[in-house]
């Protein structure tokens, strides 16, 4: 039951992002959604060790849902909007395949780090995860998404 409450926080956060973006769709660029979603989502694993109650995890996952919802919408709009309609289905399939592969590789890497490098210290693993995520987000540039600045 507790797990379901935590997951509900994540899904409610994603729904919240969708509702917020529906109202402000013209005022926020896809790249800003991507960047702010990434910046907000990246450090959240480092906070998990400090959540000792289910309601804390619910709130953290709600914020995570807001962030990941923003990231996903920003990425989709930035990446897929310039594709021809005939290419979109194929690219979405390739994107999903790559996403699954990277999730598996990330899980295996985390398992290796946890087992062999940090002696099963989950709190340290969460902190390392947050740092790696922030490092990845900090490398994003508009040019890498085919977005040309109008400034």
Short mmCIF file of C-alpha atoms in Angstrom, two decimals:
data_model
loop_
_atom_site.label_atom_id
_atom_site.label_comp_id
_atom_site.label_asym_id
_atom_site.label_seq_id
_atom_site.Cartn_x
_atom_site.Cartn_y
_atom_site.Cartn_z
CA UNK A 1 0.00 0.00 0.00
CA UNK A 2 2.81 2.44 0.87
CA UNK A 3 4.51 1.81 -2.46
CA UNK A 4 1.29 2.69 -4.27
CA UNK A 5 1.03 6.01 -2.42
CA UNK A 6 4.57 6.89 -3.45
CA UNK A 7 3.91 5.96 -7.09
CA UNK A 8 0.64 7.92 -6.99
CA UNK A 9 2.69 11.00 -6.10
CA UNK A 10 4.79 10.52 -9.24
CA UNK A 11 1.78 10.13 -11.53
CA UNK A 12 -0.09 13.05 -9.94
CA UNK A 13 2.99 15.20 -10.50
CA UNK A 14 3.08 14.25 -14.19
CA UNK A 15 -0.63 15.02 -14.47
CA UNK A 16 0.02 18.36 -12.76
CA UNK A 17 2.70 19.19 -15.31
CA UNK A 18 0.33 18.40 -18.14
CA UNK A 19 -2.35 20.65 -16.68
CA UNK A 20 0.09 23.51 -16.08
CA UNK A 21 1.59 23.26 -19.56
CA UNK A 22 -1.82 23.20 -21.22
CA UNK A 23 -2.44 26.67 -19.78
CA UNK A 24 1.02 28.12 -20.44
CA UNK A 25 1.99 26.38 -23.68
CA UNK A 26 2.89 29.54 -25.58
CA UNK A 27 4.99 31.10 -22.83
CA UNK A 28 7.46 28.26 -22.20
CA UNK A 29 9.84 26.99 -24.86
CA UNK A 30 10.41 23.24 -25.21
CA UNK A 31 14.09 23.67 -24.42
CA UNK A 32 13.31 25.51 -21.17
CA UNK A 33 10.94 22.70 -20.20
CA UNK A 34 13.71 20.22 -20.88
CA UNK A 35 16.34 22.13 -18.91
CA UNK A 36 14.16 23.00 -15.91
CA UNK A 37 12.74 19.48 -15.76
CA UNK A 38 16.25 18.05 -15.81
CA UNK A 39 17.60 20.48 -13.23
CA UNK A 40 14.69 19.76 -10.88
CA UNK A 41 14.68 15.97 -11.37
CA UNK A 42 18.44 15.40 -11.26
CA UNK A 43 19.20 16.00 -7.57
CA UNK A 44 16.05 14.37 -6.17
CA UNK A 45 17.61 10.92 -5.55
CA UNK A 46 20.02 12.58 -3.12
CA UNK A 47 17.02 13.58 -0.96
CA UNK A 48 15.57 10.05 -0.70
CA UNK A 49 17.73 9.02 2.27
CA UNK A 50 16.21 11.85 4.32
CA UNK A 51 12.61 10.75 3.69
CA UNK A 52 11.66 8.62 6.66
CA UNK A 53 7.88 8.78 6.24
CA UNK A 54 5.60 7.76 3.38
CA UNK A 55 4.15 11.26 3.06
CA UNK A 56 7.68 12.63 2.54
CA UNK A 57 8.28 10.14 -0.27
CA UNK A 58 4.87 11.04 -1.73
CA UNK A 59 5.82 14.75 -1.82
CA UNK A 60 9.27 13.99 -3.23
CA UNK A 61 7.77 11.80 -5.95
CA UNK A 62 5.12 14.43 -6.71
CA UNK A 63 7.92 16.95 -7.33
CA UNK A 64 9.73 14.28 -9.33
CA UNK A 65 6.60 13.78 -11.42
CA UNK A 66 6.40 17.51 -12.12
CA UNK A 67 10.04 17.52 -13.16
CA UNK A 68 9.97 14.35 -15.28
CA UNK A 69 6.74 15.48 -16.93
CA UNK A 70 8.43 18.73 -17.91
CA UNK A 71 11.52 16.86 -19.13
CA UNK A 72 9.49 14.42 -21.24
CA UNK A 73 7.32 17.10 -22.85
CA UNK A 74 10.32 19.35 -23.48
CA UNK A 75 12.32 16.50 -25.00
CA UNK A 76 9.45 15.33 -27.18
CA UNK A 77 8.72 18.81 -28.48
CA UNK A 78 12.40 19.59 -29.07
CA UNK A 79 13.29 16.32 -30.75
CA UNK A 80 10.21 15.10 -32.60
CA UNK A 81 8.70 18.36 -33.86
CA UNK A 82 11.09 18.66 -36.81
CA UNK A 83 10.54 15.13 -38.08
CA UNK A 84 8.45 14.26 -41.11
CA UNK A 85 5.26 12.44 -40.16
CA UNK A 86 6.50 9.26 -41.85
CA UNK A 87 9.66 9.27 -39.73
CA UNK A 88 8.00 9.86 -36.37
CA UNK A 89 6.78 6.32 -35.70
CA UNK A 90 10.16 4.84 -36.58
CA UNK A 91 12.04 7.43 -34.49
CA UNK A 92 9.74 6.97 -31.49
CA UNK A 93 10.38 3.22 -31.67
CA UNK A 94 14.14 3.78 -31.86
CA UNK A 95 13.94 6.32 -29.03
CA UNK A 96 12.04 3.86 -26.82
CA UNK A 97 14.53 1.09 -27.62
CA UNK A 98 17.47 3.33 -26.70
CA UNK A 99 15.68 4.47 -23.54
CA UNK A 100 15.16 0.88 -22.42
CA UNK A 101 18.77 -0.04 -23.18
CA UNK A 102 20.10 2.94 -21.22
CA UNK A 103 17.80 2.13 -18.29
CA UNK A 104 19.13 -1.42 -18.21
CA UNK A 105 22.75 -0.23 -18.46
CA UNK A 106 22.15 2.35 -15.74
CA UNK A 107 20.64 -0.28 -13.48
CA UNK A 108 23.58 -2.63 -14.07
CA UNK A 109 26.08 0.17 -13.44
CA UNK A 110 24.32 1.12 -10.22
CA UNK A 111 24.28 -2.52 -9.12
CA UNK A 112 28.02 -2.79 -9.79
CA UNK A 113 28.76 0.44 -7.89
CA UNK A 114 26.53 -0.64 -5.01
CA UNK A 115 27.98 -4.13 -4.72
CA UNK A 116 31.67 -3.59 -5.40
CA UNK A 117 32.55 0.07 -4.84
CA UNK A 118 30.44 1.42 -1.99
CA UNK A 119 29.66 -1.68 0.06
CA UNK A 120 25.88 -1.54 -0.39
CA UNK A 121 25.54 2.00 0.95
CA UNK A 122 22.25 3.00 -0.68
CA UNK A 123 22.36 6.56 0.62
CA UNK A 124 25.70 7.15 -1.09
CA UNK A 125 24.37 5.56 -4.28
CA UNK A 126 21.45 8.00 -4.32
CA UNK A 127 23.83 10.93 -3.89
CA UNK A 128 26.11 9.64 -6.66
CA UNK A 129 23.04 9.24 -8.89
CA UNK A 130 21.99 12.85 -8.28
CA UNK A 131 25.49 14.12 -9.11
CA UNK A 132 25.69 12.08 -12.33
CA UNK A 133 22.26 13.32 -13.40
CA UNK A 134 23.19 16.96 -12.76
CA UNK A 135 26.42 16.49 -14.72
CA UNK A 136 24.46 15.11 -17.68
CA UNK A 137 21.88 17.91 -17.61
CA UNK A 138 24.62 20.54 -17.47
CA UNK A 139 25.91 19.38 -20.87
CA UNK A 140 22.68 20.14 -22.71
CA UNK A 141 22.86 22.88 -25.30
CA UNK A 142 20.23 24.19 -27.68
CA UNK A 143 22.41 23.30 -30.64
CA UNK A 144 22.34 19.62 -29.69
CA UNK A 145 18.57 19.61 -30.27
CA UNK A 146 18.66 21.42 -33.60
CA UNK A 147 17.29 24.59 -32.01
CA UNK A 148 18.71 27.77 -33.47
CA UNK A 149 18.64 30.75 -31.16
CA UNK A 150 16.70 33.72 -32.46
CA UNK A 151 18.59 36.12 -30.21
#
